[in-house]
Short mmCIF file of C-alpha atoms in Angstrom, two decimals:
data_model
loop_
_atom_site.label_atom_id
_atom_site.label_comp_id
_atom_site.label_asym_id
_atom_site.label_seq_id
_atom_site.Cartn_x
_atom_site.Cartn_y
_atom_site.Cartn_z
CA UNK A 18 98.12 124.96 98.19
CA UNK A 19 96.61 121.06 98.77
CA UNK A 20 95.08 119.45 96.26
CA UNK A 21 94.45 115.99 97.76
CA UNK A 22 94.21 114.34 101.82
CA UNK A 23 93.19 111.42 103.23
CA UNK A 24 93.76 109.26 106.62
CA UNK A 25 93.89 105.48 106.97
CA UNK A 26 95.26 103.54 108.92
CA UNK A 27 98.60 101.43 108.34
CA UNK A 28 98.21 97.64 106.90
CA UNK A 29 99.38 95.46 103.69
CA UNK A 30 96.18 96.11 102.04
CA UNK A 31 95.93 99.83 103.08
CA UNK A 32 99.86 100.88 101.48
CA UNK A 33 99.48 98.97 98.40
CA UNK A 34 95.60 100.93 97.97
CA UNK A 35 97.20 104.53 99.37
CA UNK A 36 99.84 103.82 96.98
CA UNK A 37 98.61 103.47 93.88
CA UNK A 38 95.74 106.57 94.71
CA UNK A 39 98.42 109.18 96.06
CA UNK A 40 100.18 108.67 93.12
CA UNK A 41 97.72 108.62 90.80
CA UNK A 42 96.42 112.47 92.68
CA UNK A 43 100.63 113.32 91.60
CA UNK A 44 99.69 112.57 88.80
CA UNK A 45 96.58 114.39 88.12
CA UNK A 46 97.49 117.05 89.28
CA UNK A 47 101.12 117.66 87.73
CA UNK A 48 99.40 116.57 83.67
CA UNK A 49 101.76 116.85 81.00
CA UNK A 50 104.85 117.63 83.77
CA UNK A 51 104.29 114.44 85.34
CA UNK A 52 107.67 112.65 85.86
CA UNK A 53 108.16 108.71 86.30
CA UNK A 54 104.76 107.49 88.33
CA UNK A 55 106.08 103.83 89.40
CA UNK A 56 109.31 105.60 90.62
CA UNK A 57 106.83 108.06 93.09
CA UNK A 58 104.67 104.85 93.46
CA UNK A 59 108.02 102.69 95.29
CA UNK A 60 108.72 105.92 97.18
CA UNK A 61 105.23 106.10 98.57
CA UNK A 62 105.12 102.45 99.14
CA UNK A 63 108.64 102.38 100.69
CA UNK A 64 107.93 105.52 103.58
CA UNK A 65 104.70 103.66 104.15
CA UNK A 66 105.83 100.29 105.13
CA UNK A 67 108.46 101.42 107.21
CA UNK A 68 105.92 103.27 109.14
CA UNK A 69 104.23 100.52 109.57
CA UNK A 70 107.31 98.59 111.00
CA UNK A 71 108.06 100.99 113.47
CA UNK A 72 104.66 101.92 115.25
CA UNK A 73 102.84 98.46 113.43
CA UNK A 74 99.99 97.92 111.72
CA UNK A 75 96.63 100.15 112.67
CA UNK A 76 97.63 103.85 113.66
CA UNK A 77 96.44 106.18 112.05
CA UNK A 78 98.44 107.43 109.14
CA UNK A 79 97.05 111.45 107.29
CA UNK A 80 98.59 111.67 103.44
CA UNK A 81 98.95 115.93 102.20
CA UNK A 82 98.94 116.77 99.08
CA UNK A 83 100.19 120.38 98.32
CA UNK A 84 102.05 123.05 96.03
CA UNK A 85 104.70 124.49 97.98
CA UNK A 86 106.58 127.35 96.38
CA UNK A 87 105.91 125.75 92.44
CA UNK A 88 107.26 122.38 93.58
CA UNK A 89 104.67 119.02 94.76
CA UNK A 90 105.16 117.49 97.10
CA UNK A 91 102.74 114.94 99.46
CA UNK A 92 103.31 115.09 103.04
CA UNK A 93 102.99 111.37 105.45
CA UNK A 94 102.00 112.11 108.79
CA UNK A 95 101.92 109.34 111.55
CA UNK A 96 101.17 110.61 115.53
CA UNK A 97 103.83 109.55 118.14
CA UNK A 98 107.32 109.67 120.01
CA UNK A 99 110.41 110.80 117.26
CA UNK A 100 110.89 107.30 114.92
CA UNK A 101 112.63 107.96 111.97
CA UNK A 102 111.58 105.71 108.85
CA UNK A 103 114.63 107.09 106.73
CA UNK A 104 116.78 105.51 109.32
CA UNK A 105 118.92 102.82 107.41
CA UNK A 106 119.47 99.84 109.45
CA UNK A 107 120.90 96.58 108.18
CA UNK A 108 117.58 95.35 107.14
CA UNK A 109 116.14 98.24 105.04
CA UNK A 110 119.48 99.40 103.53
CA UNK A 111 118.96 98.51 99.98
CA UNK A 112 115.58 99.70 99.44
CA UNK A 113 116.69 103.05 100.78
CA UNK A 114 119.99 102.91 98.53
CA UNK A 115 117.53 102.03 95.91
CA UNK A 116 115.36 104.93 96.66
CA UNK A 117 118.18 107.57 96.60
CA UNK A 118 119.89 106.26 92.83
CA UNK A 119 116.31 106.67 92.04
CA UNK A 120 116.76 110.53 92.29
CA UNK A 121 114.18 110.20 95.36
CA UNK A 122 114.73 112.18 98.44
CA UNK A 123 112.48 112.03 100.79
CA UNK A 124 113.23 114.12 104.38
CA UNK A 125 111.85 113.87 107.89
CA UNK A 126 111.24 116.08 110.66
CA UNK A 127 109.37 115.98 114.02
CA UNK A 128 107.24 118.04 116.20
CA UNK A 129 106.85 117.41 119.53
CA UNK A 130 103.71 118.97 119.46
CA UNK A 131 99.72 117.36 120.07
CA UNK A 132 101.83 114.22 121.40
CA UNK A 133 104.14 114.39 118.57
CA UNK A 134 103.95 114.32 114.67
CA UNK A 135 106.52 111.83 112.14
CA UNK A 136 106.63 114.26 109.27
CA UNK A 137 108.11 112.77 106.12
CA UNK A 138 107.57 114.89 103.02
CA UNK A 139 107.78 113.10 99.45
CA UNK A 140 108.98 115.71 96.37
CA UNK A 141 107.69 114.74 93.43
CA UNK A 142 109.12 114.86 90.06
CA UNK A 143 108.08 117.60 87.61
CA UNK A 144 108.78 117.99 83.92
CA UNK A 145 110.48 120.96 82.18
CA UNK A 146 107.96 123.09 80.97
CA UNK A 147 108.71 123.26 77.08
CA UNK A 148 110.25 126.39 76.44
CA UNK A 149 110.90 127.10 79.71
CA UNK A 150 114.25 128.69 79.13
CA UNK A 151 112.95 130.93 76.62
CA UNK A 152 110.75 131.98 78.34
CA UNK A 153 113.32 132.79 81.81
CA UNK A 154 115.00 134.72 79.13
CA UNK A 155 112.48 136.29 78.17
CA UNK A 156 110.69 137.50 81.75
CA UNK A 157 114.71 138.43 82.46
CA UNK A 158 114.05 141.57 79.68
CA UNK A 159 111.62 143.01 80.63
CA UNK A 160 111.76 142.38 84.09
CA UNK A 161 115.77 144.97 83.41
CA UNK A 162 113.47 146.97 80.90
CA UNK A 163 110.89 147.63 83.34
CA UNK A 164 113.82 148.48 86.53
CA UNK A 165 115.62 150.11 83.91
CA UNK A 166 113.23 152.73 83.42
CA UNK A 167 111.96 152.76 86.64
CA UNK A 168 115.57 154.13 88.34
CA UNK A 169 115.20 157.30 85.67
CA UNK A 170 111.88 157.87 88.46
CA UNK A 171 114.40 158.42 91.30
CA UNK A 172 117.03 160.91 92.30
CA UNK A 173 120.36 160.84 90.41
CA UNK A 174 122.74 160.21 93.11
CA UNK A 175 120.20 157.44 93.81
CA UNK A 176 120.04 155.74 90.78
CA UNK A 177 123.70 155.75 89.99
CA UNK A 178 124.48 154.05 93.34
CA UNK A 179 122.53 150.92 91.97
CA UNK A 180 123.71 151.28 88.99
CA UNK A 181 127.29 151.09 89.91
CA UNK A 182 127.04 150.00 93.96
CA UNK A 183 124.82 146.63 92.94
CA UNK A 184 124.12 145.95 89.32
CA UNK A 185 127.59 146.05 87.99
CA UNK A 186 129.28 144.77 90.38
CA UNK A 187 126.36 141.08 90.66
CA UNK A 188 127.02 141.15 86.53
CA UNK A 189 130.82 141.68 86.69
CA UNK A 190 130.83 138.30 89.58
CA UNK A 191 128.57 136.32 87.55
CA UNK A 192 130.43 136.10 84.37
CA UNK A 193 133.53 135.47 86.26
CA UNK A 194 132.63 132.71 87.93
CA UNK A 195 130.69 131.68 84.49
CA UNK A 196 134.51 132.15 82.11
CA UNK A 197 136.48 130.24 85.78
CA UNK A 198 133.44 126.74 85.07
CA UNK A 199 133.99 127.42 80.92
CA UNK A 200 137.57 126.41 80.76
CA UNK A 201 137.16 123.01 83.32
CA UNK A 202 134.38 122.10 80.81
CA UNK A 203 136.12 122.84 77.59
CA UNK A 204 139.19 120.90 78.69
CA UNK A 205 137.16 117.60 80.04
CA UNK A 206 134.72 117.88 77.42
CA UNK A 207 137.85 117.54 74.81
CA UNK A 208 139.90 114.60 76.49
CA UNK A 209 136.34 112.72 77.47
CA UNK A 210 135.33 112.94 73.50
CA UNK A 211 138.36 111.39 73.01
CA UNK A 212 138.30 108.92 75.39
CA UNK A 213 135.01 107.80 74.55
CA UNK A 214 135.77 106.87 70.90
CA UNK A 215 136.82 103.43 73.04
CA UNK A 216 140.14 102.53 70.97
CA UNK A 217 142.00 103.51 67.81
CA UNK A 218 141.31 99.97 66.43
CA UNK A 219 137.66 99.20 68.11
CA UNK A 220 135.99 102.61 66.73
CA UNK A 221 137.17 100.90 63.25
CA UNK A 222 135.65 101.85 59.49
CA UNK A 223 131.98 103.28 60.68
CA UNK A 224 133.67 105.60 63.03
CA UNK A 225 135.58 106.95 60.78
CA UNK A 226 133.26 107.78 58.60
CA UNK A 227 130.71 108.99 60.30
CA UNK A 228 133.17 110.93 62.27
CA UNK A 229 134.99 112.28 58.91
CA UNK A 230 131.21 113.76 56.93
CA UNK A 231 130.85 115.57 60.25
CA UNK A 232 133.88 117.47 60.09
CA UNK A 233 133.64 118.23 56.57
CA UNK A 234 130.49 120.07 57.33
CA UNK A 235 131.84 121.68 60.61
CA UNK A 236 134.28 122.61 57.98
CA UNK A 237 132.20 124.02 55.53
CA UNK A 238 129.95 125.84 57.79
CA UNK A 239 133.26 127.69 59.86
CA UNK A 240 134.29 128.72 56.25
CA UNK A 241 131.75 129.95 54.53
CA UNK A 242 130.75 131.49 57.70
CA UNK A 243 134.45 133.16 57.91
CA UNK A 244 134.23 134.59 53.79
CA UNK A 245 130.22 135.87 54.02
CA UNK A 246 131.41 137.70 57.96
CA UNK A 247 134.57 139.55 56.03
CA UNK A 248 132.71 140.46 53.40
CA UNK A 249 129.65 142.09 55.36
CA UNK A 250 131.90 143.11 58.17
CA UNK A 251 135.15 143.81 57.19
CA UNK A 252 138.73 142.57 57.51
CA UNK A 253 141.78 144.83 58.22
CA UNK A 254 145.33 143.86 57.19
CA UNK A 255 147.40 141.29 59.04
CA UNK A 256 150.15 143.13 61.14
CA UNK A 257 153.68 142.76 59.66
CA UNK A 258 155.61 143.93 56.95
CA UNK A 259 154.67 143.99 53.40
CA UNK A 260 152.72 140.99 51.83
CA UNK A 261 154.35 138.93 54.74
CA UNK A 262 152.28 140.10 57.23
CA UNK A 263 149.09 137.19 57.10
CA UNK A 264 152.27 134.38 56.96
CA UNK A 265 153.33 135.78 59.84
CA UNK A 266 149.99 136.35 62.40
CA UNK A 267 149.74 132.58 61.29
CA UNK A 268 153.16 131.79 62.21
CA UNK A 269 152.98 133.73 65.17
CA UNK A 270 149.04 132.14 65.96
CA UNK A 271 150.57 128.35 65.87
CA UNK A 272 153.53 128.79 68.68
CA UNK A 273 150.46 131.01 70.51
CA UNK A 274 148.22 128.26 70.90
CA UNK A 275 151.27 125.77 71.97
CA UNK A 276 151.48 126.17 75.87
CA UNK A 277 154.86 126.24 77.13
CA UNK A 278 154.02 124.12 80.10
CA UNK A 279 151.09 121.97 80.90
CA UNK A 280 149.92 124.60 84.11
CA UNK A 281 150.14 127.82 82.92
CA UNK A 282 147.57 127.86 80.59
CA UNK A 283 145.09 127.01 83.03
CA UNK A 284 146.54 129.70 85.51
CA UNK A 285 145.55 132.28 83.10
CA UNK A 286 142.69 131.16 81.40
CA UNK A 287 144.50 130.94 77.94
CA UNK A 288 141.41 128.67 76.30
CA UNK A 289 143.48 128.35 73.27
CA UNK A 290 146.32 126.76 74.52
CA UNK A 291 144.15 125.09 77.33
CA UNK A 292 142.25 122.90 74.64
CA UNK A 293 145.16 122.29 72.68
CA UNK A 294 146.20 120.36 76.26
CA UNK A 295 143.22 118.20 76.38
CA UNK A 296 143.60 117.87 72.26
CA UNK A 297 146.81 116.34 73.50
CA UNK A 298 145.91 114.43 76.79
CA UNK A 299 143.08 112.64 75.27
CA UNK A 300 145.04 111.43 72.64
CA UNK A 301 147.54 110.00 74.63
CA UNK A 302 145.24 108.26 76.89
CA UNK A 303 143.33 106.69 73.78
CA UNK A 304 146.68 105.50 72.63
CA UNK A 305 147.10 103.70 76.04
CA UNK A 306 143.41 102.60 76.39
CA UNK A 307 143.04 99.69 79.62
CA UNK A 308 146.96 100.78 80.92
CA UNK A 309 144.82 104.04 82.37
CA UNK A 310 142.63 103.33 83.26
CA UNK A 311 141.70 104.73 86.72
CA UNK A 312 143.41 107.27 85.54
CA UNK A 313 140.33 107.40 82.01
CA UNK A 314 137.40 106.94 85.16
CA UNK A 315 139.27 110.10 87.72
CA UNK A 316 138.62 112.30 84.48
CA UNK A 317 135.09 110.99 83.41
CA UNK A 318 133.87 111.10 86.84
CA UNK A 319 135.40 114.65 87.05
CA UNK A 320 133.20 115.96 84.27
CA UNK A 321 130.28 114.63 85.63
CA UNK A 322 130.88 116.56 88.68
CA UNK A 323 131.94 119.69 86.49
CA UNK A 324 129.13 119.37 83.76
CA UNK A 325 126.98 119.08 86.95
CA UNK A 326 128.53 122.46 88.08
CA UNK A 327 127.50 124.18 84.71
CA UNK A 328 124.05 122.48 84.50
CA UNK A 329 123.12 124.21 88.00
CA UNK A 330 124.88 127.54 86.29
CA UNK A 331 123.01 127.59 82.98
CA UNK A 332 119.75 127.81 85.05
CA UNK A 333 121.60 131.64 86.10
CA UNK A 334 121.66 132.53 83.10
CA UNK A 335 118.30 134.27 83.73
CA UNK A 336 120.01 136.65 86.37
CA UNK A 337 122.90 137.78 84.30
CA UNK A 338 121.02 138.77 81.35
CA UNK A 339 118.93 140.74 83.94
CA UNK A 340 121.57 142.03 85.40
CA UNK A 341 123.46 142.20 82.17
CA UNK A 342 120.41 143.53 80.39
CA UNK A 343 120.22 146.62 82.78
CA UNK A 344 123.78 147.71 82.91
CA UNK A 345 124.21 148.03 78.77
CA UNK A 346 120.86 149.59 78.82
CA UNK A 347 122.46 151.92 81.49
CA UNK A 348 125.93 152.41 79.25
CA UNK A 349 123.46 153.64 76.56
CA UNK A 350 125.29 151.24 74.01
CA UNK A 351 125.00 151.73 70.53
CA UNK A 352 125.31 149.50 67.57
CA UNK A 353 122.68 147.55 67.97
CA UNK A 354 122.30 146.81 63.87
CA UNK A 355 124.77 144.29 64.23
CA UNK A 356 123.06 141.99 65.18
CA UNK A 357 119.60 142.30 62.79
CA UNK A 358 122.86 141.85 60.57
CA UNK A 359 123.43 138.49 62.52
CA UNK A 360 120.28 137.04 62.58
CA UNK A 361 120.22 137.10 58.69
CA UNK A 362 124.12 135.80 58.42
CA UNK A 363 122.64 133.32 60.57
CA UNK A 364 119.68 132.53 58.14
CA UNK A 365 121.59 132.26 54.75
CA UNK A 366 124.98 130.20 56.75
CA UNK A 367 122.49 127.61 58.09
CA UNK A 368 120.14 127.35 55.17
CA UNK A 369 123.56 126.65 52.39
CA UNK A 370 125.11 124.43 55.40
CA UNK A 371 121.49 122.51 55.00
CA UNK A 372 122.21 122.60 50.46
CA UNK A 373 125.34 121.18 51.79
CA UNK A 374 124.36 118.32 53.56
CA UNK A 375 121.32 117.61 51.19
CA UNK A 376 123.78 117.74 48.13
CA UNK A 377 126.02 115.84 49.79
CA UNK A 378 123.75 113.33 50.56
CA UNK A 379 121.70 112.92 46.70
CA UNK A 380 125.73 112.89 45.17
CA UNK A 381 125.85 109.28 48.01
CA UNK A 382 122.31 107.76 47.96
CA UNK A 383 120.44 108.87 45.14
CA UNK A 384 117.44 109.56 46.44
CA UNK A 385 115.32 112.67 46.12
CA UNK A 386 115.11 115.22 48.37
CA UNK A 387 111.45 115.28 48.90
CA UNK A 388 111.12 111.25 49.64
CA UNK A 389 113.68 111.57 52.40
CA UNK A 390 112.07 114.83 53.72
CA UNK A 391 108.83 113.48 53.77
CA UNK A 392 110.23 110.08 56.41
CA UNK A 393 112.67 112.95 58.20
CA UNK A 394 109.66 115.35 58.40
CA UNK A 395 107.95 113.84 62.14
CA UNK A 396 111.16 113.98 63.78
CA UNK A 397 111.69 117.65 62.53
CA UNK A 398 108.22 118.25 63.81
CA UNK A 399 108.95 117.26 67.43
CA UNK A 400 112.62 119.07 67.27
CA UNK A 401 110.63 122.37 66.29
CA UNK A 402 108.37 122.30 68.75
CA UNK A 403 110.78 120.84 72.16
CA UNK A 404 113.57 122.69 70.54
CA UNK A 405 115.02 119.14 71.96
CA UNK A 406 117.53 116.61 69.83
CA UNK A 407 117.17 114.06 73.09
CA UNK A 408 113.87 114.27 73.10
CA UNK A 409 113.03 113.56 69.45
CA UNK A 410 115.42 110.75 70.41
CA UNK A 411 113.03 107.76 70.20
CA UNK A 412 111.09 108.84 66.67
CA UNK A 413 114.63 109.91 64.39
CA UNK A 414 115.59 106.25 65.60
CA UNK A 415 111.96 104.82 64.21
CA UNK A 416 113.37 107.11 61.13
CA UNK A 417 116.70 106.33 60.88
CA UNK A 418 116.06 102.25 60.72
CA UNK A 419 112.85 101.12 59.53
CA UNK A 420 112.27 104.62 57.67
CA UNK A 421 116.19 104.51 56.19
CA UNK A 422 116.31 100.86 56.57
CA UNK A 423 119.74 101.73 58.53
CA UNK A 424 122.16 98.97 60.41
CA UNK A 425 120.85 99.45 64.11
CA UNK A 426 124.90 98.93 65.02
CA UNK A 427 125.24 102.69 63.19
CA UNK A 428 121.46 104.17 64.35
CA UNK A 429 122.47 102.89 67.89
CA UNK A 430 126.18 104.22 67.29
CA UNK A 431 125.46 107.41 65.54
CA UNK A 432 122.80 109.21 66.62
CA UNK A 433 123.74 109.50 70.79
CA UNK A 434 127.46 110.62 69.04
CA UNK A 435 125.91 112.59 66.65
CA UNK A 436 123.19 115.04 69.46
CA UNK A 437 126.12 115.34 71.65
CA UNK A 438 129.09 116.46 69.33
CA UNK A 439 127.78 117.31 66.22
CA UNK A 440 126.02 121.01 65.98
CA UNK A 441 127.57 122.63 62.83
CA UNK A 442 125.01 125.53 63.29
CA UNK A 443 126.56 126.06 66.76
CA UNK A 444 129.57 126.60 65.62
CA UNK A 445 127.72 129.18 63.18
CA UNK A 446 126.12 131.63 65.92
CA UNK A 447 129.44 131.05 68.46
CA UNK A 448 131.28 132.10 65.48
CA UNK A 449 128.79 135.80 64.42
CA UNK A 450 128.27 136.10 67.98
CA UNK A 451 132.14 137.21 67.67
CA UNK A 452 131.60 139.27 64.42
CA UNK A 453 128.67 140.84 65.54
CA UNK A 454 129.68 141.87 69.32
CA UNK A 455 133.30 142.74 67.73
CA UNK A 456 131.80 145.26 65.71
CA UNK A 457 129.46 146.63 68.34
CA UNK A 458 132.23 147.45 70.08
CA UNK A 459 134.86 148.38 67.34
CA UNK A 460 137.87 145.94 67.95
CA UNK A 461 138.60 145.56 64.55
CA UNK A 462 139.24 141.92 63.27
CA UNK A 463 142.20 141.15 60.78
CA UNK A 464 142.56 137.89 58.97
CA UNK A 465 144.69 135.94 62.28
CA UNK A 466 141.56 136.58 64.06
CA UNK A 467 138.76 134.81 62.20
CA UNK A 468 141.24 131.79 61.55
CA UNK A 469 140.87 131.76 65.75
CA UNK A 470 137.06 132.22 65.64
CA UNK A 471 136.74 130.09 62.91
CA UNK A 472 138.96 127.68 64.59
CA UNK A 473 137.40 127.84 68.07
CA UNK A 474 133.54 127.89 66.89
CA UNK A 475 134.05 124.91 65.43
CA UNK A 476 136.10 123.11 68.65
CA UNK A 477 133.39 124.92 71.22
CA UNK A 478 130.14 123.41 68.90
CA UNK A 479 131.82 119.84 69.45
CA UNK A 480 132.95 120.32 73.12
CA UNK A 481 129.63 122.15 74.54
CA UNK A 482 127.71 118.94 76.67
CA UNK A 483 123.92 118.30 75.96
CA UNK A 484 123.36 120.99 79.24
CA UNK A 485 120.12 123.62 78.23
CA UNK A 486 122.38 126.86 78.21
CA UNK A 487 126.06 124.93 77.79
CA UNK A 488 126.61 127.34 74.57
CA UNK A 489 126.46 129.71 76.14
CA UNK A 490 128.06 128.99 79.27
CA UNK A 491 130.64 128.58 76.77
CA UNK A 492 131.20 131.90 74.71
CA UNK A 493 133.43 133.62 78.11
CA UNK A 494 136.43 131.42 75.89
CA UNK A 495 135.09 132.94 72.31
CA UNK A 496 134.77 136.70 74.02
CA UNK A 497 137.88 136.59 75.66
CA UNK A 498 139.84 135.53 73.05
CA UNK A 499 138.20 138.28 70.56
CA UNK A 500 139.25 140.79 73.34
CA UNK A 501 135.32 141.42 74.31
CA UNK A 502 134.54 143.39 77.25
CA UNK A 503 132.10 141.43 80.09
CA UNK A 504 129.02 144.03 78.99
CA UNK A 505 128.86 142.36 75.52
CA UNK A 506 128.21 138.74 77.04
CA UNK A 507 124.08 139.05 78.44
CA UNK A 508 123.72 140.39 74.48
CA UNK A 509 125.42 137.76 73.35
CA UNK A 510 123.44 135.32 75.25
CA UNK A 511 119.88 137.10 74.41
CA UNK A 512 120.90 136.67 70.44
CA UNK A 513 121.70 132.84 71.31
CA UNK A 514 118.43 132.15 73.44
CA UNK A 515 116.62 133.49 70.50
CA UNK A 516 118.59 132.02 67.66
CA UNK A 517 119.28 128.76 69.74
CA UNK A 518 115.25 127.60 69.27
CA UNK A 519 116.11 127.09 65.59
CA UNK A 520 119.57 125.23 65.94
CA UNK A 521 118.21 121.31 67.13
CA UNK A 522 115.88 121.24 64.50
CA UNK A 523 118.68 122.10 61.93
CA UNK A 524 121.47 119.63 63.34
CA UNK A 525 118.48 117.04 63.85
CA UNK A 526 118.26 117.21 60.38
CA UNK A 527 121.37 117.83 59.13
CA UNK A 528 121.99 114.84 61.32
CA UNK A 529 120.04 112.07 60.06
CA UNK A 530 120.90 113.57 56.77
CA UNK A 531 124.76 112.49 57.45
CA UNK A 532 124.45 109.29 59.11
CA UNK A 533 122.13 108.04 56.02
CA UNK A 534 125.07 109.50 53.80
CA UNK A 535 127.87 107.43 56.22
CA UNK A 536 125.51 104.44 56.36
CA UNK A 537 125.32 104.67 51.80
CA UNK A 538 128.75 104.40 52.01
CA UNK A 539 129.46 101.59 54.70
CA UNK A 540 126.96 99.66 52.81
CA UNK A 541 124.87 99.36 56.16
CA UNK A 542 121.81 100.23 54.57
CA UNK A 543 118.90 98.31 53.42
CA UNK A 544 118.11 101.18 49.67
CA UNK A 545 114.42 99.22 48.81
CA UNK A 546 113.91 100.82 51.87
CA UNK A 547 115.19 104.09 52.28
CA UNK A 548 113.60 104.36 48.76
CA UNK A 549 110.38 103.53 49.56
CA UNK A 550 107.58 106.19 49.23
CA UNK A 551 106.52 107.30 52.19
CA UNK A 552 102.57 106.35 52.25
#
């Protein structure tokens, strides 16, 4: 669909005028989804100037703005023989390298018809719609249900062929891909997270105090979830003789997470041992510091590569849910009442964790909860409506610096760190997924399994990168530890999508409280500003 069209002759004045006009057309058409307008305008100017240099001033230029398969694009056309304005030479190398660094990748094509036509298509950035991931997942569920009942209308042989020859193999292949990426993702996330501390001296008292508070909350959330889940779902006895069964199992659990070598855990996807290796490697690199700068850089760049791969895979999660739900419905699974229990337990454990942190903060700061809550409310509402702590970061900084009176250095250090690593409600969710789905599939939990799942829930919540859907993508690690089949995965993702909508709200609220608590303990907070009620 064409929404903009213009013809003009190239000149310096025309380049300035029409670059502005085209940018305004982009902004008007994209509306709330508009990206960086200035970056787009610079790209248009560069293309027009390059055309003018190649063909001369006064040459007719035709610009069209259009939608193509949901993408917003602009084509810039000049008639004549083939001359590619995107070919980089010494004179223009810097300009086009700058465009590439800004993430602009225009494409050139040439058609010899009607005297020749040089076309450069410029993609216009569109921000993702709010809650697009949730919408896509719900669409996938609805389509799966529709397709399932559509299959019932087919002959039995055809329906069976679709299930066994199409749905199941595609689903298994997708879950295998997700599991294969999850292991290196967690390894690199743990290693780079430890390296990111900087060094043990520069990290200092500020970082130690903040992370100690966060770890305390993680432990409270994990232990509470384990106790409540044990009561609701039940725990079997540890294997072993007499009263020493649990002790022997704990010893075996510790031995099991210590690898015999550094290669085998990656080959057999022993994720507990992979995490142990990651912690060991991370602290060794942290101690060595600048002596291993090249190794650190390589690991950081590898982490970026895996993050990009995971970001792409996470976009395919709705497709995985589609095939997964179809597969589950074809197998007629039962025990879905455990999912209702999971939602209730998540709410209870999350609210208890919020209460724990609020009381901890009050004991340290001695400021009424109502005063703090009114100051936190704008950020909390942004977290609620966008389901993204990143979107709420400016409001979060405003609250912590100017309403809580926290030292700017602590805010600049603590908030970005906390957004990445502080997800106690995520740890609760991961543990509850293991509990509820194990109950659905009739897999018993003993005390050793409880300890393992609690530990993994905390580690994976810390390691999950801030990519939409990444917490869901690393769940195969927990499933593997519990012995859950691939068929359980789409149900876990579906529940995670629903519950995950509330996690940024809860984690963001807890992060502000944790940062305030650490600031008061460090005397890095203006108490007069903190105690002043919100007008």
